[in-house]
Amino acid sequence: MKFEKSEILKNLPKQFFANLVIKVNKKIAEGVDVINLGQGNPDKQTPEYIVKSTQKWVASPQSHKYSLFRGQPDFKQAIADFYQEKYQTIFDPEKEVAVLGGSKTGLVELPLALMNPGDVFLLPDPGYPDYWSGATLGQVTFEKVPLLKENNFLPDLKSIPEELAKKAKFFYINYPNNPTGATATREFYEELVAWAKKYEVGIISDFAYGAIGFDGEQPLSFMEIPGAKDVGIEFYTFSKTFNMAGWRVAFAVGNADIIDALNLIQDHLFVSIFPALQYTGIDALKAPERDAEISKIVDRYETRRNAFIQAAEKIGWKAFVPKGTFYAWMEVPKGYSSEEFADLLLNEAGVAVAPGNGFGEYGEGYVRIGLLIEPERLEEAVDRIAKLNLFNDDLAEIPLL
């Protein structure tokens, strides 16, 4: 017997990261020493205090039963306390907090929970490709909002046609931004809240890189803005803040109606996440060493950013200097598409990068660099690229944040 995939699955966007992995692994199998700058997976281990906490809670009998459907109350209280401490915002842990098995889960399931087939969804371009997956699974229509370098990769809300704004039900934003490394300003968020209220559009803030800000600046949470809770929610993940990508621990906070819908769909799909991970989450958020460990992670990425940017500038490769995340967003040389340039680097220099068109139409002309290896290796990657003689001084400089 042969079983066909559903039409919904057939229409899912192609996972371009999977294709990149295939190309990289093929080169490695050929014996090439590939410097992989195309990944988005934290390379260092989870802080030791979190590992020890998990070991303790895995061994505890109270972790071995089903979780409560909507998460352990102590974990949700710890989340609310964390946001109050870090972002001066107050949430009801029972009505305004949702526990998630990774923020990707919430981002993808949200259209299923809150939209109907044919509803209009606004998505950033370039943006995280799995936003499109959620729209496809939810059978909703999505329109892309360009993120352009002349606007520091922030959406120009005034350029969104009024007819489209009136139709839109939700709008995803993501700052610090993957793939560009841009950060949002308070002025932009205030304008966004006013725009959302005017057109009755829900705002979904993907704050995955919320802990990773450079040059002494803490990234701004959308929830810090007066009125933000009226119009939307924010997703936060432990993956980047605590190097816990494989653990799949995250949450959402904000508007009670949106949170209730997320909780309801998860009632039918999951029984929350492993209790041991929720108890570990409490320890991760409340331990006295929390901020010191986060600072170590951020400092590491900032050191790598500086090493890569400085090396690239020496060969005439100008960067939009990231203010957050662990990525650098780099223009490709004239005469190349994103994929052509990425293929050239892999085949001729043994350097893997993520082509920008994989993040959307407006990602064409860029590649994303993952700052997830040590500075010496980043500098070696630039040295290899320099030997291809692709850059010169007349390459247009990208505005700095």
Tab-separated table of C-alpha atoms in Angstrom:
chain	number	residue	atom	x	y	z
A	1	MET	CA	0.000	0.000	0.000
A	2	LYS	CA	1.108	3.553	-0.726
A	3	PHE	CA	0.015	6.498	1.386
A	4	GLU	CA	0.136	10.042	0.068
A	5	LYS	CA	0.981	13.025	2.160
A	6	SER	CA	-1.808	15.504	2.803
A	7	GLU	CA	-2.152	18.506	0.523
A	8	ILE	CA	-1.172	20.711	3.474
A	9	LEU	CA	2.148	18.876	3.866
A	10	LYS	CA	2.759	18.930	0.124
A	11	ASN	CA	2.385	22.705	0.165
A	12	LEU	CA	4.841	23.302	3.000
A	13	PRO	CA	7.778	25.524	1.998
A	14	LYS	CA	10.995	23.746	1.164
A	15	GLN	CA	13.406	23.577	4.106
A	16	PHE	CA	16.404	25.336	2.604
A	17	PHE	CA	18.511	24.612	5.700
A	18	ALA	CA	18.139	20.904	4.953
A	19	ASN	CA	19.571	21.481	1.477
A	20	LEU	CA	22.459	23.470	2.961
A	21	VAL	CA	23.252	20.632	5.371
A	22	ILE	CA	23.345	18.171	2.468
A	23	LYS	CA	25.806	20.362	0.558
A	24	VAL	CA	28.048	20.834	3.597
A	25	ASN	CA	28.042	17.145	4.523
A	26	LYS	CA	28.917	16.214	0.935
A	27	LYS	CA	31.977	18.438	1.065
A	28	ILE	CA	33.024	17.045	4.429
A	29	ALA	CA	32.647	13.491	3.062
A	30	GLU	CA	35.003	14.485	0.247
A	31	GLY	CA	37.624	15.327	2.870
A	32	VAL	CA	37.242	19.121	2.770
A	33	ASP	CA	37.896	21.006	6.019
A	34	VAL	CA	34.658	23.002	5.953
A	35	ILE	CA	34.326	26.044	8.197
A	36	ASN	CA	30.587	26.050	8.802
A	37	LEU	CA	29.191	29.564	9.228
A	38	GLY	CA	25.750	28.572	8.003
A	39	GLN	CA	24.382	27.128	11.211
A	40	GLY	CA	22.261	28.687	13.952
A	41	ASN	CA	22.964	26.188	16.713
A	42	PRO	CA	24.790	27.374	19.874
A	43	ASP	CA	28.161	25.632	19.973
A	44	LYS	CA	28.941	25.735	23.701
A	45	GLN	CA	27.537	23.613	26.487
A	46	THR	CA	24.683	24.552	28.772
A	47	PRO	CA	25.884	26.231	32.014
A	48	GLU	CA	26.900	23.679	34.620
A	49	TYR	CA	24.392	24.867	37.223
A	50	ILE	CA	21.557	24.092	34.809
A	51	VAL	CA	22.962	20.666	33.953
A	52	LYS	CA	23.218	19.783	37.643
A	53	SER	CA	19.705	21.040	38.272
A	54	THR	CA	18.374	18.854	35.470
A	55	GLN	CA	20.171	15.804	36.822
A	56	LYS	CA	18.573	16.420	40.197
A	57	TRP	CA	15.062	16.854	38.790
A	58	VAL	CA	15.290	13.924	36.388
A	59	ALA	CA	16.024	11.709	39.399
A	60	SER	CA	13.132	13.143	41.388
A	61	PRO	CA	9.967	10.969	41.409
A	62	GLN	CA	7.784	14.072	41.162
A	63	SER	CA	9.106	14.560	37.604
A	64	HIS	CA	8.005	11.139	36.425
A	65	LYS	CA	4.277	11.755	36.116
A	66	TYR	CA	2.385	13.772	33.565
A	67	SER	CA	2.795	17.491	33.863
A	68	LEU	CA	-0.283	19.584	34.392
A	69	PHE	CA	-1.663	20.339	30.929
A	70	ARG	CA	-0.863	24.036	31.050
A	71	GLY	CA	2.445	23.760	32.875
A	72	GLN	CA	3.608	23.662	36.462
A	73	PRO	CA	2.356	26.699	38.455
A	74	ASP	CA	5.783	27.312	40.044
A	75	PHE	CA	7.404	27.477	36.609
A	76	LYS	CA	4.838	29.963	35.330
A	77	GLN	CA	5.330	32.075	38.440
A	78	ALA	CA	9.102	32.033	37.866
A	79	ILE	CA	8.509	33.213	34.296
A	80	ALA	CA	6.305	36.069	35.484
A	81	ASP	CA	8.911	37.007	38.119
A	82	PHE	CA	11.674	36.950	35.492
A	83	TYR	CA	9.818	39.352	33.208
A	84	GLN	CA	8.984	41.655	36.086
A	85	GLU	CA	12.641	41.756	37.141
A	86	LYS	CA	14.189	42.099	33.664
A	87	TYR	CA	11.560	44.096	31.793
A	88	GLN	CA	9.433	45.736	34.494
A	89	THR	CA	6.275	44.066	33.196
A	90	ILE	CA	3.635	42.243	35.232
A	91	PHE	CA	1.832	39.090	34.059
A	92	ASP	CA	-0.768	36.863	35.647
A	93	PRO	CA	1.012	33.475	35.601
A	94	GLU	CA	-2.238	31.551	35.097
A	95	LYS	CA	-3.815	33.714	32.400
A	96	GLU	CA	-0.922	35.453	30.678
A	97	VAL	CA	1.800	32.777	30.503
A	98	ALA	CA	1.963	29.731	28.208
A	99	VAL	CA	4.609	27.000	28.590
A	100	LEU	CA	6.018	25.731	25.282
A	101	GLY	CA	8.208	22.905	24.034
A	102	GLY	CA	10.417	25.381	22.202
A	103	SER	CA	9.294	28.742	20.812
A	104	LYS	CA	9.106	27.286	17.293
A	105	THR	CA	6.146	25.203	18.508
A	106	GLY	CA	4.226	28.294	19.556
A	107	LEU	CA	5.136	30.284	16.464
A	108	VAL	CA	3.977	27.514	14.126
A	109	GLU	CA	0.825	26.562	16.016
A	110	LEU	CA	-0.436	30.114	16.537
A	111	PRO	CA	-2.267	30.389	13.181
A	112	LEU	CA	-4.022	27.093	13.956
A	113	ALA	CA	-5.116	28.465	17.317
A	114	LEU	CA	-6.185	31.980	16.362
A	115	MET	CA	-6.846	32.224	12.635
A	116	ASN	CA	-9.261	30.820	10.093
A	117	PRO	CA	-8.499	29.712	6.522
A	118	GLY	CA	-8.085	32.772	4.363
A	119	ASP	CA	-7.212	35.177	7.199
A	120	VAL	CA	-4.279	37.470	6.432
A	121	PHE	CA	-0.981	37.225	8.258
A	122	LEU	CA	1.885	39.761	7.932
A	123	LEU	CA	5.384	38.269	8.018
A	124	PRO	CA	8.792	39.985	7.910
A	125	ASP	CA	10.976	39.507	4.837
A	126	PRO	CA	13.716	38.465	5.401
A	127	GLY	CA	12.565	36.371	8.317
A	128	TYR	CA	12.659	33.011	10.052
A	129	PRO	CA	11.473	30.485	7.421
A	130	ASP	CA	9.269	28.503	9.817
A	131	TYR	CA	6.904	31.489	10.021
A	132	TRP	CA	5.809	30.458	6.530
A	133	SER	CA	5.332	26.877	7.714
A	134	GLY	CA	2.863	28.042	10.360
A	135	ALA	CA	0.928	30.025	7.792
A	136	THR	CA	0.731	27.008	5.474
A	137	LEU	CA	-0.350	24.613	8.231
A	138	GLY	CA	-2.986	27.107	9.345
A	139	GLN	CA	-4.167	27.571	5.751
A	140	VAL	CA	-3.952	31.336	6.074
A	141	THR	CA	-2.836	33.925	3.557
A	142	PHE	CA	0.402	35.729	4.329
A	143	GLU	CA	1.823	38.950	2.975
A	144	LYS	CA	5.468	39.882	3.399
A	145	VAL	CA	6.621	43.182	4.877
A	146	PRO	CA	10.095	44.190	3.603
A	147	LEU	CA	12.944	44.780	6.025
A	148	LEU	CA	15.342	47.100	4.190
A	149	LYS	CA	18.840	48.267	5.088
A	150	GLU	CA	17.893	51.928	4.558
A	151	ASN	CA	15.416	51.532	7.427
A	152	ASN	CA	17.891	49.608	9.638
A	153	PHE	CA	15.898	46.452	8.845
A	154	LEU	CA	12.815	47.686	10.704
A	155	PRO	CA	9.406	47.510	8.996
A	156	ASP	CA	8.223	50.804	7.523
A	157	LEU	CA	4.695	50.764	8.920
A	158	LYS	CA	3.680	53.780	6.829
A	159	SER	CA	4.438	51.827	3.646
A	160	ILE	CA	1.971	49.028	4.488
A	161	PRO	CA	-1.102	49.722	2.334
A	162	GLU	CA	-4.089	50.700	4.455
A	163	GLU	CA	-6.254	48.095	2.742
A	164	LEU	CA	-3.770	45.377	3.737
A	165	ALA	CA	-3.463	46.696	7.285
A	166	LYS	CA	-7.242	46.553	7.676
A	167	LYS	CA	-7.318	42.931	6.468
A	168	ALA	CA	-4.401	41.683	8.553
A	169	LYS	CA	-5.144	39.726	11.706
A	170	PHE	CA	-1.591	39.240	13.031
A	171	PHE	CA	1.908	40.569	12.377
A	172	TYR	CA	5.096	38.705	13.377
A	173	ILE	CA	8.127	40.758	14.429
A	174	ASN	CA	11.528	39.473	15.534
A	175	TYR	CA	14.111	41.656	17.324
A	176	PRO	CA	16.980	41.141	17.837
A	177	ASN	CA	16.477	39.956	14.289
A	178	ASN	CA	17.318	36.693	12.589
A	179	PRO	CA	18.923	36.955	10.048
A	180	THR	CA	20.010	40.621	10.038
A	181	GLY	CA	21.134	41.164	13.643
A	182	ALA	CA	19.133	44.408	13.810
A	183	THR	CA	17.492	45.562	17.034
A	184	ALA	CA	14.276	47.496	17.595
A	185	THR	CA	14.057	50.983	19.047
A	186	ARG	CA	11.555	52.169	21.635
A	187	GLU	CA	10.216	54.659	19.089
A	188	PHE	CA	9.492	51.868	16.601
A	189	TYR	CA	7.719	49.753	19.197
A	190	GLU	CA	5.613	52.710	20.329
A	191	GLU	CA	4.639	53.362	16.722
A	192	LEU	CA	3.856	49.662	16.294
A	193	VAL	CA	1.514	49.596	19.308
A	194	ALA	CA	-0.361	52.623	17.976
A	195	TRP	CA	-0.536	51.089	14.486
A	196	ALA	CA	-1.784	47.762	15.885
A	197	LYS	CA	-4.540	49.481	17.852
A	198	LYS	CA	-5.584	51.579	14.870
A	199	TYR	CA	-5.955	48.584	12.550
A	200	GLU	CA	-6.788	45.944	15.190
A	201	VAL	CA	-3.809	43.752	14.292
A	202	GLY	CA	-2.321	41.355	16.845
A	203	ILE	CA	1.450	41.656	17.298
A	204	ILE	CA	3.492	38.494	17.830
A	205	SER	CA	6.997	39.317	19.092
A	206	ASP	CA	9.582	36.572	18.591
A	207	PHE	CA	12.140	37.463	21.275
A	208	ALA	CA	14.336	34.390	20.774
A	209	TYR	CA	17.568	36.430	21.003
A	210	GLY	CA	16.303	38.690	23.778
A	211	ALA	CA	19.323	38.130	26.006
A	212	ILE	CA	21.932	38.736	23.296
A	213	GLY	CA	22.670	42.432	22.950
A	214	PHE	CA	26.040	44.044	22.254
A	215	ASP	CA	27.918	47.237	23.080
A	216	GLY	CA	26.454	47.340	26.577
A	217	GLU	CA	22.858	47.512	25.365
A	218	GLN	CA	20.123	45.177	26.620
A	219	PRO	CA	17.637	44.369	23.813
A	220	LEU	CA	14.240	45.923	24.330
A	221	SER	CA	11.271	43.648	24.991
A	222	PHE	CA	8.111	44.547	23.084
A	223	MET	CA	6.251	43.909	26.337
A	224	GLU	CA	8.027	46.886	27.955
A	225	ILE	CA	6.018	49.279	25.794
A	226	PRO	CA	2.808	50.687	27.316
A	227	GLY	CA	-0.172	49.034	25.637
A	228	ALA	CA	1.832	46.103	24.212
A	229	LYS	CA	-0.070	43.542	26.279
A	230	ASP	CA	-3.333	44.908	24.859
A	231	VAL	CA	-2.285	44.054	21.312
A	232	GLY	CA	-0.025	41.016	21.472
A	233	ILE	CA	2.299	38.496	23.052
A	234	GLU	CA	5.988	37.706	23.157
A	235	PHE	CA	7.764	34.359	22.734
A	236	TYR	CA	10.923	33.719	24.765
A	237	THR	CA	13.163	30.657	24.574
A	238	PHE	CA	15.847	29.173	26.806
A	239	SER	CA	17.687	27.971	23.673
A	240	LYS	CA	19.833	31.061	23.154
A	241	THR	CA	19.789	32.662	26.601
A	242	PHE	CA	21.111	29.533	28.311
A	243	ASN	CA	22.585	27.483	25.404
A	244	MET	CA	19.685	25.039	25.782
A	245	ALA	CA	18.705	24.598	22.110
A	246	GLY	CA	18.207	20.842	22.346
A	247	TRP	CA	16.186	20.988	25.556
A	248	ARG	CA	13.109	22.597	23.937
A	249	VAL	CA	12.010	24.873	26.771
A	250	ALA	CA	10.235	28.154	26.048
A	251	PHE	CA	7.223	30.252	26.939
A	252	ALA	CA	4.951	33.043	25.773
A	253	VAL	CA	3.669	35.999	27.781
A	254	GLY	CA	1.126	38.683	27.057
A	255	ASN	CA	-2.464	39.136	25.954
A	256	ALA	CA	-4.728	36.740	27.871
A	257	ASP	CA	-6.930	35.872	24.879
A	258	ILE	CA	-3.959	34.871	22.725
A	259	ILE	CA	-2.364	32.944	25.574
A	260	ASP	CA	-5.624	31.098	26.252
A	261	ALA	CA	-5.861	30.041	22.594
A	262	LEU	CA	-2.269	28.743	22.641
A	263	ASN	CA	-2.962	26.843	25.842
A	264	LEU	CA	-6.140	25.357	24.392
A	265	ILE	CA	-4.505	24.007	21.239
A	266	GLN	CA	-1.708	22.568	23.378
A	267	ASP	CA	-4.292	20.865	25.596
A	268	HIS	CA	-5.119	18.798	22.521
A	269	LEU	CA	-1.600	18.333	21.152
A	270	PHE	CA	0.605	17.916	24.244
A	271	VAL	CA	0.604	17.410	27.988
A	272	SER	CA	3.002	20.335	28.481
A	273	ILE	CA	6.731	19.461	28.702
A	274	PHE	CA	8.719	17.060	30.878
A	275	PRO	CA	8.245	18.244	34.488
A	276	ALA	CA	11.971	17.937	35.195
A	277	LEU	CA	12.656	20.563	32.539
A	278	GLN	CA	10.105	22.903	34.050
A	279	TYR	CA	11.691	22.567	37.500
A	280	THR	CA	15.073	23.129	35.858
A	281	GLY	CA	13.599	26.198	34.173
A	282	ILE	CA	12.763	27.604	37.589
A	283	ASP	CA	16.356	27.113	38.724
A	284	ALA	CA	17.726	28.583	35.484
A	285	LEU	CA	15.652	31.739	35.931
A	286	LYS	CA	16.199	32.175	39.677
A	287	ALA	CA	19.745	31.005	40.396
A	288	PRO	CA	22.171	33.648	41.710
A	289	GLU	CA	24.660	32.796	38.943
A	290	ARG	CA	22.099	33.394	36.169
A	291	ASP	CA	23.211	36.842	35.056
A	292	ALA	CA	26.920	36.014	35.233
A	293	GLU	CA	26.409	32.951	33.029
A	294	ILE	CA	24.323	34.911	30.517
A	295	SER	CA	27.005	37.607	30.416
A	296	LYS	CA	29.646	34.997	29.563
A	297	ILE	CA	27.559	33.803	26.626
A	298	VAL	CA	26.907	37.337	25.352
A	299	ASP	CA	30.551	38.373	25.744
A	300	ARG	CA	31.634	35.341	23.742
A	301	TYR	CA	29.375	36.260	20.836
A	302	GLU	CA	30.425	39.903	20.952
A	303	THR	CA	34.101	38.905	20.811
A	304	ARG	CA	33.361	36.731	17.806
A	305	ARG	CA	31.331	39.480	16.141
A	306	ASN	CA	34.199	41.928	16.511
A	307	ALA	CA	36.759	39.442	15.205
A	308	PHE	CA	34.711	38.604	12.123
A	309	ILE	CA	33.675	42.179	11.296
A	310	GLN	CA	37.210	43.505	11.660
A	311	ALA	CA	38.650	40.726	9.509
A	312	ALA	CA	35.980	41.232	6.851
A	313	GLU	CA	36.534	44.985	6.726
A	314	LYS	CA	40.219	44.401	5.960
A	315	ILE	CA	39.279	42.662	2.699
A	316	GLY	CA	36.646	45.269	1.761
A	317	TRP	CA	33.631	43.240	2.882
A	318	LYS	CA	31.461	45.747	4.705
A	319	ALA	CA	28.938	44.639	7.315
A	320	PHE	CA	25.700	45.829	8.785
A	321	VAL	CA	27.163	45.577	12.279
A	322	PRO	CA	24.780	43.429	14.365
A	323	LYS	CA	23.593	44.858	17.679
A	324	GLY	CA	22.279	41.476	18.804
A	325	THR	CA	21.875	37.762	17.939
A	326	PHE	CA	24.842	35.623	16.894
A	327	TYR	CA	24.688	36.437	13.185
A	328	ALA	CA	26.251	38.887	10.746
A	329	TRP	CA	24.263	39.882	7.642
A	330	MET	CA	26.643	40.450	4.759
A	331	GLU	CA	26.125	41.723	1.222
A	332	VAL	CA	27.354	39.496	-1.592
A	333	PRO	CA	29.750	40.869	-4.235
A	334	LYS	CA	28.336	42.472	-7.332
A	335	GLY	CA	27.455	39.988	-10.046
A	336	TYR	CA	26.479	37.153	-7.703
A	337	SER	CA	23.167	35.944	-6.358
A	338	SER	CA	23.013	34.791	-2.757
A	339	GLU	CA	23.084	31.116	-3.700
A	340	GLU	CA	25.808	31.549	-6.320
A	341	PHE	CA	28.016	33.284	-3.781
A	342	ALA	CA	27.281	30.691	-1.067
A	343	ASP	CA	28.078	27.849	-3.473
A	344	LEU	CA	31.295	29.565	-4.542
A	345	LEU	CA	32.478	29.937	-0.959
A	346	LEU	CA	31.709	26.314	-0.179
A	347	ASN	CA	33.265	24.896	-3.324
A	348	GLU	CA	36.299	27.156	-3.632
A	349	ALA	CA	37.058	28.179	-0.038
A	350	GLY	CA	35.510	25.434	2.076
A	351	VAL	CA	33.372	28.017	3.896
A	352	ALA	CA	29.652	27.398	4.398
A	353	VAL	CA	27.266	30.347	4.735
A	354	ALA	CA	23.470	30.590	4.613
A	355	PRO	CA	22.196	32.255	1.407
A	356	GLY	CA	19.949	35.186	2.212
A	357	ASN	CA	17.209	34.260	-0.259
A	358	GLY	CA	16.371	31.338	2.024
A	359	PHE	CA	14.942	33.938	4.426
A	360	GLY	CA	12.732	35.579	1.815
A	361	GLU	CA	12.687	37.636	-1.352
A	362	TYR	CA	14.319	40.624	0.338
A	363	GLY	CA	17.138	38.432	1.620
A	364	GLU	CA	18.456	38.143	-1.918
A	365	GLY	CA	21.841	39.808	-2.206
A	366	TYR	CA	22.957	38.786	1.296
A	367	VAL	CA	24.368	35.826	3.187
A	368	ARG	CA	23.983	35.100	6.882
A	369	ILE	CA	27.125	34.362	8.890
A	370	GLY	CA	26.755	32.320	12.070
A	371	LEU	CA	29.160	33.502	14.797
A	372	LEU	CA	29.204	30.061	16.340
A	373	ILE	CA	32.865	29.144	16.147
A	374	GLU	CA	35.936	30.597	17.818
A	375	PRO	CA	37.435	33.927	16.616
A	376	GLU	CA	40.523	32.261	15.131
A	377	ARG	CA	38.362	30.056	12.950
A	378	LEU	CA	36.222	33.021	11.873
A	379	GLU	CA	39.364	34.886	10.868
A	380	GLU	CA	40.594	31.816	8.970
A	381	ALA	CA	37.298	31.740	7.074
A	382	VAL	CA	37.792	35.367	6.027
A	383	ASP	CA	41.396	34.631	5.001
A	384	ARG	CA	40.157	31.843	2.738
A	385	ILE	CA	37.518	34.132	1.224
A	386	ALA	CA	40.116	36.883	0.692
A	387	LYS	CA	42.075	34.591	-1.648
A	388	LEU	CA	39.111	34.596	-4.035
A	389	ASN	CA	39.628	38.355	-4.651
A	390	LEU	CA	35.913	39.138	-4.635
A	391	PHE	CA	35.869	42.431	-2.748
A	392	ASN	CA	37.287	45.892	-3.218
A	393	ASP	CA	36.909	49.363	-1.800
A	394	ASP	CA	34.004	50.396	-4.017
A	395	LEU	CA	31.679	47.827	-2.440
A	396	ALA	CA	28.794	49.910	-1.071
A	397	GLU	CA	29.032	50.301	2.673
A	398	ILE	CA	25.987	49.158	4.592
A	399	PRO	CA	24.719	51.668	7.183
A	400	LEU	CA	25.719	50.835	10.736
A	401	LEU	CA	23.247	50.644	13.579
